[in-house]
Structures are given as structure tokens and as C-alpha cells.
Coordinates of C-alpha atoms and ligand atoms in Angstrom, one line a residue:
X24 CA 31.4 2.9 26.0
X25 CA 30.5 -0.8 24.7
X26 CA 28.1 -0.9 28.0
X27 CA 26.9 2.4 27.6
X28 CA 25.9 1.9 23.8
X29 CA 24.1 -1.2 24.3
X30 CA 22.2 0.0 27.5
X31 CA 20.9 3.4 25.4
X32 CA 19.7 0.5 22.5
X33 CA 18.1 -1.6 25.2
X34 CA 15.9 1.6 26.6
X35 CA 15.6 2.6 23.1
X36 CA 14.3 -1.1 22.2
X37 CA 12.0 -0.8 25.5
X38 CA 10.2 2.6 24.8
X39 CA 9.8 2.0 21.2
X40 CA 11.9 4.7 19.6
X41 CA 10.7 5.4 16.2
X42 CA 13.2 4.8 13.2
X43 CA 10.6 5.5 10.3
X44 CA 9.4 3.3 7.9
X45 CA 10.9 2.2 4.4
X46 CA 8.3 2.1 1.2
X47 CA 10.0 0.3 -1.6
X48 CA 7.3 0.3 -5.0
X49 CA 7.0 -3.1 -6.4
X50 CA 4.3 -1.7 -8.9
X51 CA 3.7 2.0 -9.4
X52 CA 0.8 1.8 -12.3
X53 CA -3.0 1.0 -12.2
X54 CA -2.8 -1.8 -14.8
X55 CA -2.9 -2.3 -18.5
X56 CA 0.8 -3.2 -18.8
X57 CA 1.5 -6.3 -16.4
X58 CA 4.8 -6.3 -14.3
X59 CA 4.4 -3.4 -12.8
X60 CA 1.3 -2.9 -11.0
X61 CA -0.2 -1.9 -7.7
X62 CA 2.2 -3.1 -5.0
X63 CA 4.6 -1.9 -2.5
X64 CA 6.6 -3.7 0.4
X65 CA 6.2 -1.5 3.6
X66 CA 8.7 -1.9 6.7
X67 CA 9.9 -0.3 10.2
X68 CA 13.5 0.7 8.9
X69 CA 14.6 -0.8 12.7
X70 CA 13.1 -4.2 11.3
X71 CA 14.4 -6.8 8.7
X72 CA 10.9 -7.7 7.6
X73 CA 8.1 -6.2 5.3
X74 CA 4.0 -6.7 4.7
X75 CA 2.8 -5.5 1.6
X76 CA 0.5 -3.5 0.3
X77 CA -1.1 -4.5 -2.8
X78 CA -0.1 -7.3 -4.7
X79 CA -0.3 -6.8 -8.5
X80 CA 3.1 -6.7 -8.9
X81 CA 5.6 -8.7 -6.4
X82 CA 8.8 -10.7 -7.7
X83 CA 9.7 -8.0 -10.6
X84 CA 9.4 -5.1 -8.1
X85 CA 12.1 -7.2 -6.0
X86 CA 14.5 -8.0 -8.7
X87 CA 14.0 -4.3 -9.3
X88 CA 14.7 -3.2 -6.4
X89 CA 17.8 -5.4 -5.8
X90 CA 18.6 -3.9 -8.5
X91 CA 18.5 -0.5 -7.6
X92 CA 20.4 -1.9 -4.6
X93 CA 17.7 -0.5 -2.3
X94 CA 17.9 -4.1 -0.3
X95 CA 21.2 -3.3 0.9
X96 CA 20.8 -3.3 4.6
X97 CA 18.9 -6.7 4.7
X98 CA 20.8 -10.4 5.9
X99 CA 21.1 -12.9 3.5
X100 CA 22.4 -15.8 4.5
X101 CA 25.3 -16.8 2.9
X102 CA 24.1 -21.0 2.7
X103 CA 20.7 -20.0 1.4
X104 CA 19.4 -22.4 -1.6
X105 CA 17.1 -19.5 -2.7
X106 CA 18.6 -16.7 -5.0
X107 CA 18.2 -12.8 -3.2
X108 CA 15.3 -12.0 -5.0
X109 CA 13.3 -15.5 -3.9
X110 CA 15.1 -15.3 -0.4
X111 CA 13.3 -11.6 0.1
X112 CA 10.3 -13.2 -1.1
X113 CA 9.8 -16.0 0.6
X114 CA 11.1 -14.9 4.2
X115 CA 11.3 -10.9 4.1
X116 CA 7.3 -10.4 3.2
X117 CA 5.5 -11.6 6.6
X118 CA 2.0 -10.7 4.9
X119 CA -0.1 -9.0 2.2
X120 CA -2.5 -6.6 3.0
X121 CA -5.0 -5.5 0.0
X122 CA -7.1 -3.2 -0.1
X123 CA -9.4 -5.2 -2.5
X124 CA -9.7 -8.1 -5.0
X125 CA -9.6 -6.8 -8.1
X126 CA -6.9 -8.3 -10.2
X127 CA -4.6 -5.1 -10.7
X128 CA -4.4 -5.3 -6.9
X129 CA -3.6 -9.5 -6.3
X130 CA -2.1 -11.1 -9.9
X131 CA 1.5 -11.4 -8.6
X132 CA 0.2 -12.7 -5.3
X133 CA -1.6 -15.3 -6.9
X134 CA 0.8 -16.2 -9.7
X135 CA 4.0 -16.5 -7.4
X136 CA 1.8 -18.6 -4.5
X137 CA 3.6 -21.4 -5.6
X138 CA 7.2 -20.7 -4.6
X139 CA 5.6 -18.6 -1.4
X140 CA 5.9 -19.6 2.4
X141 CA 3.0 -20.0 5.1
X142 CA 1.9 -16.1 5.7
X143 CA -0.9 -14.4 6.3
X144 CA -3.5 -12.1 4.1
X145 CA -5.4 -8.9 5.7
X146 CA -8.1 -7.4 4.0
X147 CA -11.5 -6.6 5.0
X148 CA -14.7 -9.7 4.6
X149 CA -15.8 -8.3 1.3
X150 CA -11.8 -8.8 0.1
X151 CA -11.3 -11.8 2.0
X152 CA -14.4 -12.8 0.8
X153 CA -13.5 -12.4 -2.7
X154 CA -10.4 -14.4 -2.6
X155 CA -12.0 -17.2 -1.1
X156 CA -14.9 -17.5 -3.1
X157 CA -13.3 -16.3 -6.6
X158 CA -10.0 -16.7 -6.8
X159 CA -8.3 -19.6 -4.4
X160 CA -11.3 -22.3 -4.8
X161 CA -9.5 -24.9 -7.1
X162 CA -11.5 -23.0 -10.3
X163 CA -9.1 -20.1 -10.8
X164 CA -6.1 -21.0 -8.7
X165 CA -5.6 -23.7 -6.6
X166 CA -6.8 -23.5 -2.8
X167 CA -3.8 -22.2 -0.8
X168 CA -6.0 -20.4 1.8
X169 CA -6.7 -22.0 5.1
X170 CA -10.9 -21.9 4.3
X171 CA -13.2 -22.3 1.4
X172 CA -13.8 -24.6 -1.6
X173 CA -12.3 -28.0 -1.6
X174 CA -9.3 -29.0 0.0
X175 CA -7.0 -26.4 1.7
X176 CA -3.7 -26.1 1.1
X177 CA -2.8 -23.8 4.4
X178 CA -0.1 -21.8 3.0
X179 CA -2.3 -18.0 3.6
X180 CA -4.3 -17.6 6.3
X181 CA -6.9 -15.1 6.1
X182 CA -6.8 -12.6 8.8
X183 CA -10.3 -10.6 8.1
X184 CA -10.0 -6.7 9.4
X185 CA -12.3 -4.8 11.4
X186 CA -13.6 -1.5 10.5
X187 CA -11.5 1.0 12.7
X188 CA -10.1 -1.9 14.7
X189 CA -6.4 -2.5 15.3
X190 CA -4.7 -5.0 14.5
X191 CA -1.1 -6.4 14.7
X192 CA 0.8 -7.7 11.4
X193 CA 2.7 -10.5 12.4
X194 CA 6.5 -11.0 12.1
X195 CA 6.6 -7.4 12.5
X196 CA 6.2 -4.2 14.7
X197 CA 3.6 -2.3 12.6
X198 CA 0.0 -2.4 12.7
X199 CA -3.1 -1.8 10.4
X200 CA -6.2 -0.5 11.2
X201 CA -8.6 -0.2 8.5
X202 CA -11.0 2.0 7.1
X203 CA -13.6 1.2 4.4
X204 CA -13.9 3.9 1.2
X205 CA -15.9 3.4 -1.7
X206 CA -14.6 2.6 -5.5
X207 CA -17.8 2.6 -7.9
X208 CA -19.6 0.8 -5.4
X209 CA -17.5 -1.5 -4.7
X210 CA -15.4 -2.1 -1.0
X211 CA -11.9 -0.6 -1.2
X212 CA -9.8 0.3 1.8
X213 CA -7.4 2.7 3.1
X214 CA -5.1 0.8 5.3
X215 CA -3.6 2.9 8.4
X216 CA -0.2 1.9 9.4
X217 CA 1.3 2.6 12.6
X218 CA 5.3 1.8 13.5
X219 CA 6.2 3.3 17.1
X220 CA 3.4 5.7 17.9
X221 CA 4.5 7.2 13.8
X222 CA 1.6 6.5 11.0
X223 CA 1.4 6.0 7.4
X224 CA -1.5 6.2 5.2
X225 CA -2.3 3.9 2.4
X226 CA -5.4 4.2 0.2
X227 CA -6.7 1.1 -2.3
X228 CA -8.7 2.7 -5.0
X229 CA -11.1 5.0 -4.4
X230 CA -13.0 7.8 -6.2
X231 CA -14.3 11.0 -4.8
X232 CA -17.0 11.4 -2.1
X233 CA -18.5 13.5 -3.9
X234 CA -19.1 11.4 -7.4
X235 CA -19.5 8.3 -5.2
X236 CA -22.4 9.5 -3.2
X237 CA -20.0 8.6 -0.3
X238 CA -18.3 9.7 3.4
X239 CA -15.2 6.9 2.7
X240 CA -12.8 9.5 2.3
X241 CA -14.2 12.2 4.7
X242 CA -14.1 9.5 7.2
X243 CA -10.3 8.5 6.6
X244 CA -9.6 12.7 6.8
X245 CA -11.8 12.7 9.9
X246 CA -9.0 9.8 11.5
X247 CA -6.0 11.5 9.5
X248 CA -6.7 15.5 10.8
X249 CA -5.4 15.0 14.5
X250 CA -2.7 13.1 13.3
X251 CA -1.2 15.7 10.6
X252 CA -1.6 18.2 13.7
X253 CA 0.5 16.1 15.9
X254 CA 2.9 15.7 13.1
X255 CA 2.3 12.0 13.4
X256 CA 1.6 11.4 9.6
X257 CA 4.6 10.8 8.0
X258 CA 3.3 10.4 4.5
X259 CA -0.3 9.7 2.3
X260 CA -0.4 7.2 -0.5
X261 CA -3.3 7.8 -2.6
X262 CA -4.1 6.9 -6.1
X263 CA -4.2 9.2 -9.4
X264 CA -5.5 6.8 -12.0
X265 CA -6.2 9.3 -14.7
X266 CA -5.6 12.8 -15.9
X267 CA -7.7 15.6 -14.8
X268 CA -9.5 15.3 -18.1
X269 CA -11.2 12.8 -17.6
X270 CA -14.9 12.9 -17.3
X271 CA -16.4 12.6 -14.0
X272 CA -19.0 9.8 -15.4
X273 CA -15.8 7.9 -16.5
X274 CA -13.9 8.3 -13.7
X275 CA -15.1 4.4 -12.1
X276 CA -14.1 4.7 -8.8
X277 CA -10.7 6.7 -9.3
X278 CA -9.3 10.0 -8.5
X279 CA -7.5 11.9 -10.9
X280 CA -5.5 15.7 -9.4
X281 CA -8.5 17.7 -9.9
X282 CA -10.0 15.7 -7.3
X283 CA -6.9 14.9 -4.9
X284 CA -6.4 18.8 -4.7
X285 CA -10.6 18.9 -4.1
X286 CA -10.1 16.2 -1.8
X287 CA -7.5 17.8 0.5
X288 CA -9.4 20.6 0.9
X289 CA -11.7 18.3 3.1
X290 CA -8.7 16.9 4.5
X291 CA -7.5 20.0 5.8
X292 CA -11.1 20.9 7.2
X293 CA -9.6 18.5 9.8
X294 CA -6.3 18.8 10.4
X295 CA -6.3 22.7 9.9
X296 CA -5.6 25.7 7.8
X297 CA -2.4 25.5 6.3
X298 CA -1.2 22.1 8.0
X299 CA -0.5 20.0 4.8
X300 CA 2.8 22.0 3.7
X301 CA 4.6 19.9 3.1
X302 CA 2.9 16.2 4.2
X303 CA 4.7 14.0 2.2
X304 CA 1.8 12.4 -1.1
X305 CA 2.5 9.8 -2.8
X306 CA 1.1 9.1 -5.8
X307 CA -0.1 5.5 -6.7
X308 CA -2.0 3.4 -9.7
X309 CA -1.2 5.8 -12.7
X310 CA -3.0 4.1 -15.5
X311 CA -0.6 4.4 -18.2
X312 CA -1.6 5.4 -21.8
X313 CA -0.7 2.9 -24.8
X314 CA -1.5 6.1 -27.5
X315 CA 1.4 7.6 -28.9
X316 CA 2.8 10.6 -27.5
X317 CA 0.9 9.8 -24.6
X318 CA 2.4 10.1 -21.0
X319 CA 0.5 9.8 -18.4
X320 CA 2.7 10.2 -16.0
X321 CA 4.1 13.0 -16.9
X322 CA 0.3 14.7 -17.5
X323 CA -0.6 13.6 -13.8
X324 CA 2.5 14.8 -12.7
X325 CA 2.2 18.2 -14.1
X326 CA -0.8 18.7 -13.1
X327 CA -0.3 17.7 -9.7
X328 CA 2.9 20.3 -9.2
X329 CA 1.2 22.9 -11.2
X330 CA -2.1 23.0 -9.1
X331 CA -0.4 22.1 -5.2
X332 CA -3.1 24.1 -3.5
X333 CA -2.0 23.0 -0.1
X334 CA 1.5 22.7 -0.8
X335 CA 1.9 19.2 -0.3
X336 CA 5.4 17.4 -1.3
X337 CA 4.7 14.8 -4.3
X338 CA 6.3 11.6 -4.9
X339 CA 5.8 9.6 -8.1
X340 CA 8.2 6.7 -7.2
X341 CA 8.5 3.9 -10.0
X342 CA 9.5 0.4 -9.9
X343 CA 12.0 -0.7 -7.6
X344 CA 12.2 2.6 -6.0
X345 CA 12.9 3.1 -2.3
X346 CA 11.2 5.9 0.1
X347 CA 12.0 6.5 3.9
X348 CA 9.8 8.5 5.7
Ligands
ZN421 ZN1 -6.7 -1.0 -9.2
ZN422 ZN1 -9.9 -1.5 -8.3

């Protein structure tokens, strides 16, 4: 039986059976109150190791988690000098991938670099670019890249992404390929995740095509279509910054549910009528609200559920929260 067991793991191992990934939310909102922004560790549940995606938010969304007991099947050795929270840190997270350099999207990268190990950071030139050049060059943080301004201290090496190009993360099985999508003119990107022939899709922020004068997000749909078809997809994580109230003029390269449930309507151009039933969304970078009475969440939330055109199944996971798709 023994035998048998470990010869059905070894062709398992060999053709690269799927076990689905893990998403655990390090930071669920889209700024204003720091702690818990814009980051999430993504995994191949068959793996001990993570990359993330985003950065905002990184050693609180661990203790969360831990927590929330949603660690549980990593090892920890027993010896260790480093407490769970800094042992996950240090040698769980193999990478970071962001999507861009805005602040919301790399402050707890930057502020925990200190207690970090060597690893590497994927983003496209104009992110990698903006690290380099504005944020590790001595000025606002010391240098711990591997290039730029002054000496280097070699702890992050910068892997620059490709438009559309694969790429492997390393320490782990998954693999990135990214697409570029526009957030008030600026470079964001949706980051395409792929574990055993099984795909995830994360967007950065991003506002509509249509109020951005772009084809970002048609393009990503365009990529995504076949793969929803082929039930490939396992889950979409996209941002809803604001309520649907919000003006379109004021909307600064975000989406709010007006425009995710305009948005799929393109998506399902591609992937066909009646195909997103329920494709697993979930829903990112909630600004929230510091006016009385006012939940964001909850609005977004609402909304979302009370206008599911397509039918889609919603996820609003908050700090420390874990996901498997
Ligand atoms: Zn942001
Ligand atoms: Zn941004």
C-alpha cells in the first residue's frame, strides 16, 4: 500500500497535478488607514512557499493570519530564533510582485526591508523603475536593490516583466505573466498567475477603459475569455475603490461596481454568454470612509450583490483571511 501511495505521488509530482492555490489577505483596503492595505500572499496549496501580491500591508496581515490560524499547515522549525510571524516572513515569501509604486501598494515592503531576506521583486520597468529611482536610492529608504543610486545593498533583486511574457517566480511552482492596464495615466498591472496548467487573475489599480481612453482591460478580457471557457480561471481579483456614486471625473484610475458589472460585460464578450456564473471575484482596495455612519464596505458590497448581472460569486475577504480556489 506504502509503495503504491508513494508511486501515485511520484506520477502525480511528475505530471503536475493541480492542488489549487491558497490567497491569504494581508491588506484588504485601498489606503487611508495604514495596516491594512493592498497585499496578499498567494501560493500553490501543494507548496510551502508564497510571492506576494502587493505590498502595502505585510507583517500585520501575517500576525493576522496566524491568528486566524490560517498558517496551520506550514513547518516551522522547532530551533528557529525568529518568532512564526517573522519566520513566515522572512523564509515563506520567495518574492513580491506589484503591480505599481504607488505607496498604498509597497509601504510594508519598504518599512519591514530591514528584517527581510535576499528575494526578488517583479513588476514591470515603469514599477521597477519607480523603486529604483524613487524609493530605494539612499533619499527615501536605504538602497536594498541590487541597481541604482549609491551603494547596493543586494537584498531585492529586481526581476523587470515583460508585457505578455512568462515568467517563472522563484522558490516556487507558479508563474506570472503580465499585462499592462491603465490607472489615470499611470502604468498599473494585472498580474496572471498560473500553478499546474490552473490560473488566477490579479489586477493592480485600474479604472475603466472607457473613462481612461484605454484597451488595458479589454486586453486582460481578451487573455482571460478562453480561459473562463476552459474552466481554467479559478478566480478574478479586481479592485472596487469606491461606491458607485462616485463621479466618473473623480474616479482617478479606480473602478467602483457600476463599472465592474460594465466591465464584465466586455469580459464576457470573450469568454461567452453566460460563462461567468459563478467565476469566483474578489474584491480588493476598498477605500474606507472616515465619515460617520459611513461603510464603505458594506455600500460596495451591497451594491455589488444587488446588481450581479453575470452572476458572479463575490468575495470581500478582510485581513488575515484565507481563500482556496
Ligand atoms: Zn492603490
Ligand atoms: Zn495606485
Amino acid at each position: 500500500m506504502k509503495k503504491l501511495l508513494s508511486a501515485l505521488f511520484l506520477i502525480s509530482s511528475l505530471v503536475g497535478y493541480a492542488k489549487g492555490f491558497q490567497v491569504i489577505t494581508l491588506g484588504s483596503d485601498g489606503g487611508v488607514i495604514d495596516g491594512n492595505i493592498s497585499g496578499y500572499l498567494i501560493r500553490d496549496k501543494g507548496e510551502e512557499n508564497f510571492v506576494a501580491l502587493d505590498a502595502g500591508t505585510v507583517i500585520p496581515g501575517i500576525k493576522s493570519a496566524l491568528e486566524k490560524n490560517n498558517f496551520s499547515g506550514l513547518s516551522i522549525p522547532k530551533d528557529t530564533e525568529w518568532s512564526d510571524t517573522g519566520y513566515i516572513f522572512r523564509e515563506k515569501i520567495k518574492g513580491y510582485l506589484i503591480s505599481h509604486g504607488h505607496l498604498d501598494h509597497i509601504s510594508g515592503l519598504v518599512i519591514s526591508s530591514t528584517e527581510d531576506t535576499k528575494k526578488d521583486i517583479y513588476g514591470l520597468k515603469s514599477t521597477i523603475e519607480t523603486l529604483k529611482n524613487n524609493v530605494f536610492n539612499w533619499k527615501l529608504w536605504p538602497n536594498f536593490g541590487n541597481e541604482g543610486e549609491g551603494f547596493k545593498l543586494n537584498q531585492y533583486t529586481y526581476q523587470e516583466l515583460k508585457i505578455s511574457e512568462i515568467k517563472n517566480l522563484n522558490g516556487t511552482n507558479l508563474k506570472v505573466t503580465p499585462f499592462s492596464l491603465s490607472h489615470s495615466n499611470y502604468e498599473s498591472t494585472m498580474f496572471l498567475l498560473e500553478n499546474n496548467g490552473e490560473y488566477l487573475a490579479y489586477y493592480g489599480d485600474v479604472g475603466p477603459d472607457q473613462v481612461e481612453n484605454s484597451k488595458g482591460l479589454e486586453e486582460t478580457f481578451k487573455v482571460l475569455g478562453p480561459l473562463i471557457k476552459e474552466k481554467k480561471l479559478k478566480a478574478i481579483m479586481i479592485e472596487s475603490s469606491f461606491d458607485s456614486s462616485k463621479e466618473d471625473k473623480s474616479l482617478f484610475g479606480h473602478l467602483t461596481p457600476k463599472w465592474i458589472d460594465e466591465e464584465f460585460k466586455v469580459l464576457e464578450k470573450y469568454s461567452g454568454e453566460g460563462s461567468l456564473k459563478g467565476l469566483n471575484v474578489i474584491i480588493t482596495h476598498i477605500k474606507p470612509s472616515l465619515k460617520k455612519n459611513d461603510n464603505m464596505r458594506e455600500k460596495i458590497k451591497k451594491e455589488l450583490l444587488e446588481n450581479n448581472t453575470y452572476d458572479v460569486k463575490y468575495y470581500f475577504p478582510v485581513q488575515g483571511e484565507s481563500l482556496e480556489f
